[in-house]
XYZ file of C-alpha atoms in Angstrom:
593
model
C 28.537 -22.583 -25.376
C 26.902 -20.326 -22.630
C 23.845 -21.651 -21.814
C 20.609 -19.331 -21.890
C 19.010 -17.365 -18.982
C 16.655 -18.669 -17.114
C 13.352 -17.072 -16.515
C 11.045 -17.400 -13.306
C 11.539 -17.661 -9.751
C 14.458 -20.144 -9.673
C 16.426 -18.406 -12.696
C 19.421 -15.935 -11.904
C 18.981 -14.168 -15.171
C 17.921 -10.765 -16.228
C 14.285 -10.853 -15.580
C 14.648 -11.973 -12.003
C 17.092 -8.974 -11.630
C 14.998 -6.863 -12.773
C 12.107 -8.028 -10.716
C 14.784 -7.682 -7.367
C 15.186 -4.055 -8.586
C 11.534 -3.410 -8.984
C 10.717 -5.246 -5.418
C 13.104 -2.623 -3.786
C 12.838 0.464 -6.209
C 9.098 0.926 -7.020
C 10.533 3.893 -9.051
C 10.669 1.326 -11.624
C 7.376 0.450 -11.849
C 5.537 4.044 -11.829
C 8.300 5.531 -13.763
C 7.698 3.422 -17.201
C 3.886 4.936 -17.559
C 4.932 8.356 -16.615
C 3.231 10.767 -19.198
C 2.565 14.487 -19.612
C -0.630 14.369 -18.178
C 0.599 12.545 -15.112
C 3.107 15.451 -14.873
C 0.960 17.912 -15.001
C -1.062 16.280 -11.835
C 1.695 15.758 -9.862
C 3.464 19.660 -10.666
C -0.138 20.815 -9.342
C 0.051 18.777 -6.495
C 3.153 19.668 -5.197
C 2.503 23.315 -5.794
C -0.270 23.165 -3.111
C 1.569 20.752 -0.726
C 4.820 23.158 -1.400
C 2.662 26.164 -0.223
C 1.305 24.156 3.142
C 4.214 22.814 3.918
C 6.635 25.536 4.355
C 4.944 27.209 7.090
C 4.594 23.645 8.674
C 8.213 22.182 8.272
C 9.215 25.890 9.952
C 6.554 25.336 12.987
C 7.558 21.614 13.367
C 10.777 22.516 13.813
C 9.883 24.763 16.593
C 8.042 22.098 18.156
C 10.868 19.872 17.834
C 13.139 22.496 19.734
C 15.282 23.040 16.458
C 16.394 26.223 14.441
C 13.461 26.587 11.776
C 15.893 25.686 9.138
C 15.901 21.753 10.057
C 12.043 21.959 9.408
C 13.057 22.914 5.531
C 16.265 20.917 5.341
C 13.653 17.522 6.526
C 11.606 18.359 3.551
C 14.014 18.149 1.389
C 16.206 14.990 0.433
C 13.823 12.683 2.537
C 10.820 13.468 0.068
C 13.306 12.876 -2.613
C 14.078 9.213 -0.906
C 10.688 8.016 -0.268
C 9.999 8.880 -4.301
C 12.530 6.443 -5.042
C 11.752 3.605 -2.453
C 7.935 4.637 -1.683
C 5.120 2.240 -2.901
C 2.193 5.013 -1.809
C 1.227 7.331 -4.698
C 0.014 9.814 -2.460
C 1.944 9.723 0.979
C 3.553 13.147 1.758
C 6.378 12.986 3.962
C 8.073 15.048 6.252
C 8.053 16.658 9.674
C 4.673 15.764 11.354
C 3.406 17.257 14.650
C 3.425 13.783 16.869
C 7.002 13.106 15.674
C 8.400 16.495 16.506
C 6.934 16.267 20.162
C 8.584 12.960 20.308
C 11.781 14.328 18.969
C 11.838 16.992 21.590
C 11.046 14.603 24.298
C 14.205 12.667 23.403
C 16.652 14.899 22.521
C 15.360 17.351 25.432
C 16.094 14.715 28.033
C 19.731 14.585 27.422
C 20.673 17.908 29.074
C 22.970 19.057 25.989
C 24.965 21.837 26.225
C 24.129 23.714 23.023
C 21.830 24.393 20.207
C 24.557 22.512 17.835
C 24.775 19.498 19.908
C 20.834 19.338 20.121
C 20.709 19.308 16.584
C 23.390 16.697 15.848
C 21.493 14.553 18.541
C 18.386 15.051 16.663
C 19.864 13.656 13.326
C 21.297 10.780 15.190
C 17.599 10.098 16.193
C 16.767 10.062 12.524
C 19.410 8.208 11.550
C 18.429 5.054 13.874
C 15.059 5.168 12.595
C 15.798 5.338 9.132
C 17.984 2.036 10.127
C 15.412 0.590 12.187
C 12.921 0.751 9.699
C 15.257 -0.256 6.969
C 16.050 -3.137 8.704
C 12.473 -3.892 9.609
C 11.473 -3.625 5.886
C 14.537 -5.973 4.458
C 13.143 -8.384 7.287
C 9.710 -8.063 6.143
C 8.580 -7.466 9.866
C 5.983 -4.943 9.014
C 3.475 -7.035 10.740
C 5.208 -5.712 14.105
C 3.650 -2.668 13.788
C -0.021 -4.603 14.496
C 0.812 -4.781 18.239
C -0.695 -1.347 18.420
C -4.150 -1.518 18.207
C -6.041 1.467 16.682
C -8.093 2.587 19.509
C -4.681 2.701 21.546
C -3.094 4.762 18.767
C -6.366 6.830 18.383
C -5.910 7.524 22.353
C -1.900 8.605 22.052
C -2.535 10.798 19.116
C -5.471 13.002 21.033
C -3.371 13.330 24.061
C -0.060 14.577 22.124
C -2.194 16.518 20.028
C -3.693 18.312 23.620
C 0.164 18.785 24.750
C 1.348 20.040 21.370
C -1.124 22.729 21.690
C -0.641 23.387 24.938
C 2.958 23.153 24.379
C 2.801 26.394 21.981
C 0.853 28.577 24.336
C 3.828 29.726 25.793
C 4.696 31.320 22.372
C 1.318 32.602 21.962
C 1.717 34.246 25.476
C 5.369 35.437 25.070
C 6.124 33.742 28.271
C 8.749 31.005 29.300
C 7.446 28.069 30.287
C 8.218 24.032 29.975
C 7.290 20.677 30.653
C 6.816 17.124 29.301
C 3.416 16.235 30.580
C 0.201 18.607 30.412
C 0.682 18.905 34.587
C 3.607 20.432 34.092
C 3.219 22.459 31.074
C -0.058 24.229 32.649
C 2.145 24.524 36.227
C 4.501 26.308 34.211
C 2.116 28.661 32.080
C 0.163 29.851 35.187
C 3.315 30.416 37.219
C 5.205 32.838 34.241
C 1.479 34.190 33.545
C 2.432 37.492 35.239
C 4.984 37.758 32.301
C 2.367 38.059 29.109
C 3.462 40.156 26.432
C 0.307 41.599 25.415
C 1.857 42.386 21.176
C 2.629 38.918 21.441
C -0.703 37.507 22.761
C -2.544 40.246 20.000
C -0.362 38.440 17.006
C -0.792 34.712 18.124
C -4.794 34.739 19.045
C -5.292 37.005 15.646
C -3.358 34.484 13.685
C -4.705 31.127 15.363
C -8.632 33.170 14.817
C -7.734 33.615 11.194
C -6.141 30.260 10.876
C -9.246 28.528 12.440
C -11.473 30.709 9.781
C -9.416 30.019 6.793
C -9.833 26.315 7.912
C -13.081 25.837 8.170
C -14.738 29.234 6.277
C -12.532 30.682 3.506
C -13.529 28.093 0.879
C -16.998 28.381 1.204
C -17.110 32.106 0.937
C -14.736 31.905 -2.146
C -17.360 29.609 -3.638
C -20.216 31.769 -3.115
C -17.806 34.786 -4.966
C -17.969 32.415 -7.735
C -14.007 31.032 -7.445
C -13.790 27.965 -9.321
C -13.244 25.095 -6.376
C -9.119 24.543 -7.837
C -8.121 27.952 -6.978
C -10.058 27.992 -3.756
C -8.664 25.258 -2.765
C -5.226 26.361 -3.610
C -6.070 30.047 -1.504
C -7.223 27.887 1.101
C -4.102 26.073 1.723
C -2.073 29.380 1.376
C -3.835 30.512 4.550
C -0.881 29.348 7.148
C 1.783 31.647 4.299
C -1.022 34.297 4.377
C -0.578 34.674 8.107
C 3.186 33.999 7.836
C 3.589 37.079 5.612
C 1.683 39.521 7.275
C 2.637 38.782 10.645
C 5.990 39.141 9.281
C 5.645 42.904 7.512
C 3.775 43.725 10.700
C 6.787 42.559 12.878
C 9.517 44.361 10.377
C 7.394 47.626 10.154
C 6.783 48.236 14.064
C 10.133 47.022 15.166
C 8.065 44.589 17.384
C 11.327 42.306 18.130
C 12.247 45.956 20.421
C 8.951 45.453 22.108
C 9.842 42.080 23.423
C 8.145 39.924 20.578
C 10.191 36.847 19.982
C 11.093 36.369 15.937
C 12.900 33.576 14.208
C 15.782 35.489 13.326
C 18.661 34.773 11.197
C 17.677 31.432 9.020
C 20.600 30.040 7.187
C 20.214 30.703 3.288
C 20.788 27.644 0.297
C 20.705 23.964 0.811
C 21.424 21.867 4.066
C 25.124 20.971 4.389
C 25.946 16.847 3.765
C 27.189 15.231 6.775
C 27.309 12.048 8.386
C 26.367 12.412 11.977
C 28.935 11.740 14.474
C 29.219 7.715 16.025
C 29.148 8.748 19.997
C 28.014 5.201 21.664
C 26.677 6.584 24.741
C 24.442 8.642 22.662
C 23.071 6.183 20.245
C 22.107 4.162 23.027
C 20.745 6.702 24.901
C 18.391 7.423 21.507
C 17.993 3.944 20.556
C 14.567 3.272 22.778
C 13.170 6.750 21.536
C 14.033 5.819 17.975
C 12.198 2.470 18.033
C 8.858 4.048 19.383
C 9.083 7.075 16.667
C 9.796 4.343 14.128
C 6.725 2.228 15.062
C 4.724 5.408 15.775
C 5.659 6.607 12.517
C 5.086 3.847 10.400
C 1.724 3.170 12.272
C 0.396 6.538 11.306
C 2.064 6.520 7.623
C 0.471 3.316 6.381
C -2.763 4.216 7.449
C -3.018 7.219 5.773
C -1.383 5.324 2.530
C -3.476 2.490 2.854
C -7.012 4.435 3.222
C -5.799 6.934 -0.125
C -4.582 3.634 -2.014
C -7.999 2.151 -1.837
C -9.603 5.313 -3.193
C -8.207 4.565 -6.439
C -8.135 1.032 -6.395
C -4.055 0.942 -5.573
C -2.273 -1.068 -2.928
C 0.501 -0.254 -1.070
C 3.448 -2.942 0.198
C 3.984 -2.437 4.006
C 7.227 -4.286 4.289
C 8.586 -1.696 1.617
C 7.093 1.203 2.867
C 9.223 0.443 5.582
C 12.075 0.610 3.584
C 10.878 3.772 1.816
C 10.101 5.709 5.334
C 13.732 4.408 6.446
C 15.688 5.575 3.566
C 13.794 9.231 3.848
C 14.935 9.109 7.708
C 18.433 8.550 6.244
C 18.607 11.091 3.947
C 16.867 13.616 6.766
C 19.858 12.483 9.256
C 22.735 13.228 6.755
C 21.302 16.658 5.453
C 20.487 18.741 8.791
C 16.714 17.276 9.397
C 15.116 15.430 12.234
C 12.839 12.260 12.189
C 10.141 12.185 9.337
C 7.251 10.215 8.283
C 3.986 10.448 6.435
C 1.592 13.521 7.381
C -1.961 12.715 7.517
C -3.735 16.061 6.542
C -0.355 16.741 3.926
C -1.370 13.469 2.245
C -5.035 14.332 2.047
C -4.257 17.697 0.602
C -1.884 15.842 -1.986
C -4.225 13.464 -2.906
C -7.161 15.935 -3.160
C -4.904 17.832 -5.490
C -4.564 15.064 -8.040
C -0.870 13.762 -7.375
C -0.570 10.441 -9.321
C 2.838 9.336 -8.445
C 5.021 9.709 -5.296
C 6.939 11.982 -7.899
C 4.791 14.602 -6.556
C 6.838 14.506 -3.189
C 10.094 15.023 -5.390
C 8.732 18.258 -7.170
C 7.733 19.706 -3.701
C 11.076 18.678 -2.099
C 12.211 21.281 -5.514
C 9.904 23.641 -4.343
C 11.428 23.590 -0.611
C 14.777 23.870 -1.881
C 14.328 26.766 -3.900
C 12.188 28.146 -0.745
C 15.716 27.900 1.231
C 17.622 30.185 -1.393
C 14.787 32.820 -1.858
C 12.644 33.318 1.207
C 15.179 32.639 3.914
C 16.106 36.062 4.215
C 12.305 36.964 4.860
C 11.772 35.264 7.507
C 14.076 36.918 10.001
C 10.879 39.014 11.448
C 8.613 36.039 11.396
C 7.252 36.034 14.856
C 7.490 32.619 16.624
C 3.964 33.694 17.982
C 2.426 32.952 14.036
C 4.556 29.120 13.973
C 2.704 28.265 17.478
C -0.599 29.287 15.719
C -0.180 27.245 13.088
C 0.792 24.531 15.062
C -2.210 24.691 17.423
C -4.395 25.037 14.512
C -3.039 21.915 12.604
C -3.102 19.094 15.865
C -5.989 20.395 16.953
C -7.509 18.346 14.523
C -5.733 15.340 15.621
C -7.746 15.774 19.148
C -10.584 12.892 18.718
C -12.171 12.369 21.822
C -15.195 10.101 20.136
C -13.073 7.013 19.954
C -14.093 7.127 23.623
C -17.426 6.881 23.277
C -17.034 4.697 20.226
C -15.330 2.257 22.227
C -16.885 2.272 25.173
C -19.870 1.372 23.544
C -18.192 -1.465 21.589
C -15.668 -2.996 23.973
C -15.223 -2.226 27.629
C -11.541 -3.330 26.982
C -10.948 -0.669 24.284
C -12.166 1.587 26.227
C -10.166 0.878 29.261
C -6.707 1.066 26.865
C -7.837 4.290 25.094
C -8.601 5.839 28.449
C -5.493 4.542 30.463
C -3.273 5.793 26.572
C -4.956 9.295 27.155
C -4.382 9.662 30.956
C -0.724 8.262 31.143
C 0.425 10.037 27.647
C -1.321 13.211 29.722
C 0.120 13.207 32.986
C 3.563 11.500 32.207
C 4.693 12.330 28.878
C 4.638 10.984 24.901
C 7.372 8.309 25.564
C 5.708 6.968 28.615
C 1.981 7.555 27.120
C 3.269 5.139 23.581
C 5.015 2.656 25.886
C 2.266 2.000 27.538
C -0.042 1.746 24.896
C 2.123 -0.991 23.250
C 1.855 -2.720 26.715
C -1.750 -2.374 26.892
C -2.289 -3.488 23.186
C -0.010 -6.879 24.037
C -1.989 -7.340 27.540
C -5.598 -7.133 26.202
C -4.602 -9.502 23.365
C -2.990 -11.978 26.139
C -6.019 -11.487 28.604
C -8.584 -12.068 25.699
C -7.116 -14.998 23.876
C -5.970 -16.637 27.392
C -9.634 -17.128 28.192
C -11.029 -17.898 24.479
C -14.702 -17.919 24.037
C -15.693 -21.951 24.049
C -19.586 -23.075 22.730
C -21.189 -26.177 23.955
C -23.341 -26.737 20.243
C -25.483 -29.076 19.279
C -27.117 -29.944 15.474
C -29.554 -27.785 13.921
C -32.783 -29.445 13.134
C -33.210 -30.281 9.580
C -29.267 -29.251 8.875
C -25.436 -30.356 8.898
C -24.461 -27.127 10.927
C -23.857 -26.952 14.553
C -24.706 -23.747 16.611
C -24.298 -22.749 20.396
C -27.073 -24.481 22.630
C -27.513 -21.251 24.302
C -28.497 -19.217 21.502
C -30.233 -21.646 18.971
C -32.559 -24.501 19.403
C -30.393 -27.288 18.712
C -30.253 -31.373 19.369
C -27.857 -32.614 21.434
C -27.153 -36.225 22.806
C -26.704 -36.593 26.763
C -23.289 -39.224 26.066
C -21.548 -36.759 23.467
C -20.614 -33.102 24.361
C -18.845 -30.760 21.603
C -16.977 -27.979 22.572
C -16.209 -25.526 19.721
C -13.034 -23.584 20.926
C -13.292 -19.989 19.115
C -9.607 -19.578 19.281
C -5.673 -20.544 18.185
C -4.401 -22.664 21.052
C -1.176 -21.947 22.538
C 0.628 -21.607 25.852
C -1.423 -18.666 27.239
C -5.064 -20.732 26.786
C -3.823 -24.120 27.451
C -4.978 -24.577 30.797
C -8.201 -22.601 30.654
C -9.222 -25.345 28.315
C -7.902 -28.316 30.420
C -9.798 -26.691 33.309
C -13.142 -26.309 31.146
C -13.289 -29.424 30.023
C -12.835 -31.321 33.193
C -15.532 -29.194 35.045
C -17.818 -29.813 32.149
C -17.165 -33.676 32.481
C -17.121 -34.232 36.039
C -20.600 -32.562 36.548
C -21.838 -35.014 33.975
C -21.661 -38.740 34.790
C -23.253 -40.046 31.281
C -20.550 -38.081 28.896
C -18.790 -40.568 26.970
C -17.643 -39.154 24.534
C -15.856 -35.113 24.217
C -15.300 -33.646 20.683
C -12.954 -30.761 20.048
C -14.457 -28.964 17.213
C -11.239 -27.335 15.694
C -12.982 -25.530 12.872
C -11.840 -22.050 14.349
C -8.270 -23.365 15.388
C -5.563 -21.694 13.291
C -2.777 -22.745 15.528
C -1.839 -25.550 18.176
C 1.690 -24.664 20.009
C 4.056 -27.057 22.161
C 2.208 -26.121 25.190
C -1.433 -26.706 23.992
C 0.060 -29.850 22.529
C 1.477 -31.106 26.120
C -2.305 -29.996 27.591
C -4.399 -32.163 24.927
C -2.459 -34.960 25.561
C -2.749 -34.428 29.333
C -6.543 -34.084 28.512
C -6.475 -37.542 26.747
C -5.066 -38.755 29.263
C -7.103 -37.681 32.344
C -10.545 -38.479 29.874
C -9.344 -41.754 29.363
C -8.653 -42.448 33.280
C -12.860 -41.322 33.833
C -13.851 -43.676 31.030
C -14.176 -40.826 28.631
C -13.109 -40.397 24.760
C -11.849 -37.271 23.284
C -12.313 -36.943 19.871
C -11.386 -33.822 17.344
C -13.566 -32.676 14.421
C -12.585 -30.129 11.761
C -9.044 -29.605 12.278
C -7.601 -27.794 9.664
C -4.697 -28.851 7.305
C -1.946 -26.574 8.949
C -3.004 -27.853 12.153
C -2.925 -31.417 11.010
C 0.084 -31.426 9.815
C 1.856 -30.496 13.348
C -0.312 -33.300 14.649
C 1.089 -35.828 12.106
C 4.735 -34.817 13.332
C 4.120 -35.772 17.084
C 2.830 -39.069 18.854
C -0.370 -37.245 19.742
C -2.868 -38.702 17.307
C -1.289 -42.260 17.728
C -2.338 -42.112 21.927
C -5.554 -40.602 20.912
C -8.296 -42.706 22.458
C -11.059 -41.258 19.666
C -10.817 -40.498 16.334
C -10.521 -37.214 14.132
C -13.325 -36.862 12.205
C -13.276 -34.741 8.609
C -16.476 -32.789 9.817
C -18.711 -32.237 13.030
C -21.654 -33.412 11.382
C -20.078 -37.114 10.650
C -18.342 -37.277 14.097
C -21.812 -36.909 15.611
C -23.711 -39.594 13.276
C -20.507 -41.873 14.022
C -20.796 -41.650 18.111
C -24.369 -41.765 18.179
C -24.623 -44.930 16.094
C -22.065 -46.228 18.293
C -24.371 -45.353 21.596
C -27.255 -46.673 19.657
C -25.403 -50.262 18.828
C -24.329 -50.492 21.999
C -27.709 -50.173 23.718
C -29.003 -52.474 21.491
């Protein structure tokens, strides 16, 4: 007779299988409770985001150096893939400015012969990024993104926003220009300033002014006219669509392409073709580094937005599953003619404010974009590129935030140095070097901070059992006992610093008989630090000083028990600092008597 299926973590039956599926397919979780009200809210959000995404996707494809249809293609299958695998109820996935700029920097440096090869390389970049993200998610390596500090990310995004806006001025002015950093772009613009197309400038400048007004002034103006808030919000988000429609009609009606105004041209009609990116080991190896950087930057940006929006509704996301969701979106983009995608800040906030309750809103948005590829693409032939450039400029300037420099300067000079360096390096040398420098600076600052940990000499607060820094509080101390509280885990980078600190403190005070290391803030002691503790114990012993430990955490104590350090320790390990001082003070008093 067959044994019944087991439940619980050790079983292999259906409940475990269902749990495994729900872990990697969040759609099975929220899909069970999907209702008509949820459907209505998701559809409303999808309509608003679709209106916003159509001109954005066209513009960001232009920023990435790709034909406009690539932006539409990157806004269909990726959204469906994220709806299946993602955990955020409000994150809107698709092309974003920073990733588009990084795509242009990565693929543009390959010296490819044709637009088709360029598009194929962008698809490979999306595939590599997707595979990397999925692998990180499967291995639960979401913590890797923590090596990029928030100030450094803010500095990188601010600098990228400036570069992106500057790079679009050539389309506003109607002149040829290029460059991978701010200096090259500005120099190229200056050298070609004599070739400005004044009609293009009029269109681009007018569209930019209009879009800025739409973003800041249209909704208040509509509210004063008595328009309902939801309708006013939809009309505001439709501002870029209005700019696209009006300038396209003007370009068509006045035959502006004949006057040198650059237009989008023919856009293929219909859904993107399904095709696997070609395997070319040389191309893949050249793009691998850029794919890793794009993946990490995209994940950090997405998970920050997703966590913020989830907290507002008391929901939660699973960062490791977010890696899988974003990875699946990028893989889907790669096989449908797109390029790397991630969660966009502005679109996600709009999606959230519009009432999206589940990732299905993204899938409905994909349907809207798919319909647009059938119905709208023939109408885009006369769309001026200057209008798309204006859309990008207005969108990315909201990313520029120099206040982070002021905030970091007032709070931490080290963070300020990291932010300032990231901004300057990105502006001066381009996005890839900028983000690589940001990663290096984040890690270097961490190592610098933890390699010289704060060590406080503590004493007993009168009338209590609490110990505090002798430089900050009125405390009681015993001249024969020195207690040092180490406010950092002990590892290879700071072990020698601790040795030198203790030796210097003991050698200048001959009255010391006991040294207590208060380990309440020590979460780990690695092998190098253990060797340093052994050396400290031995050297203090030869100096006639006893070494003790207090308030050692359980996991740290478990590891120490697996070594011979505790057997060789000249002193004791005390459960509390108060007991240590009272015991050792009593011993000192008994010795005097």
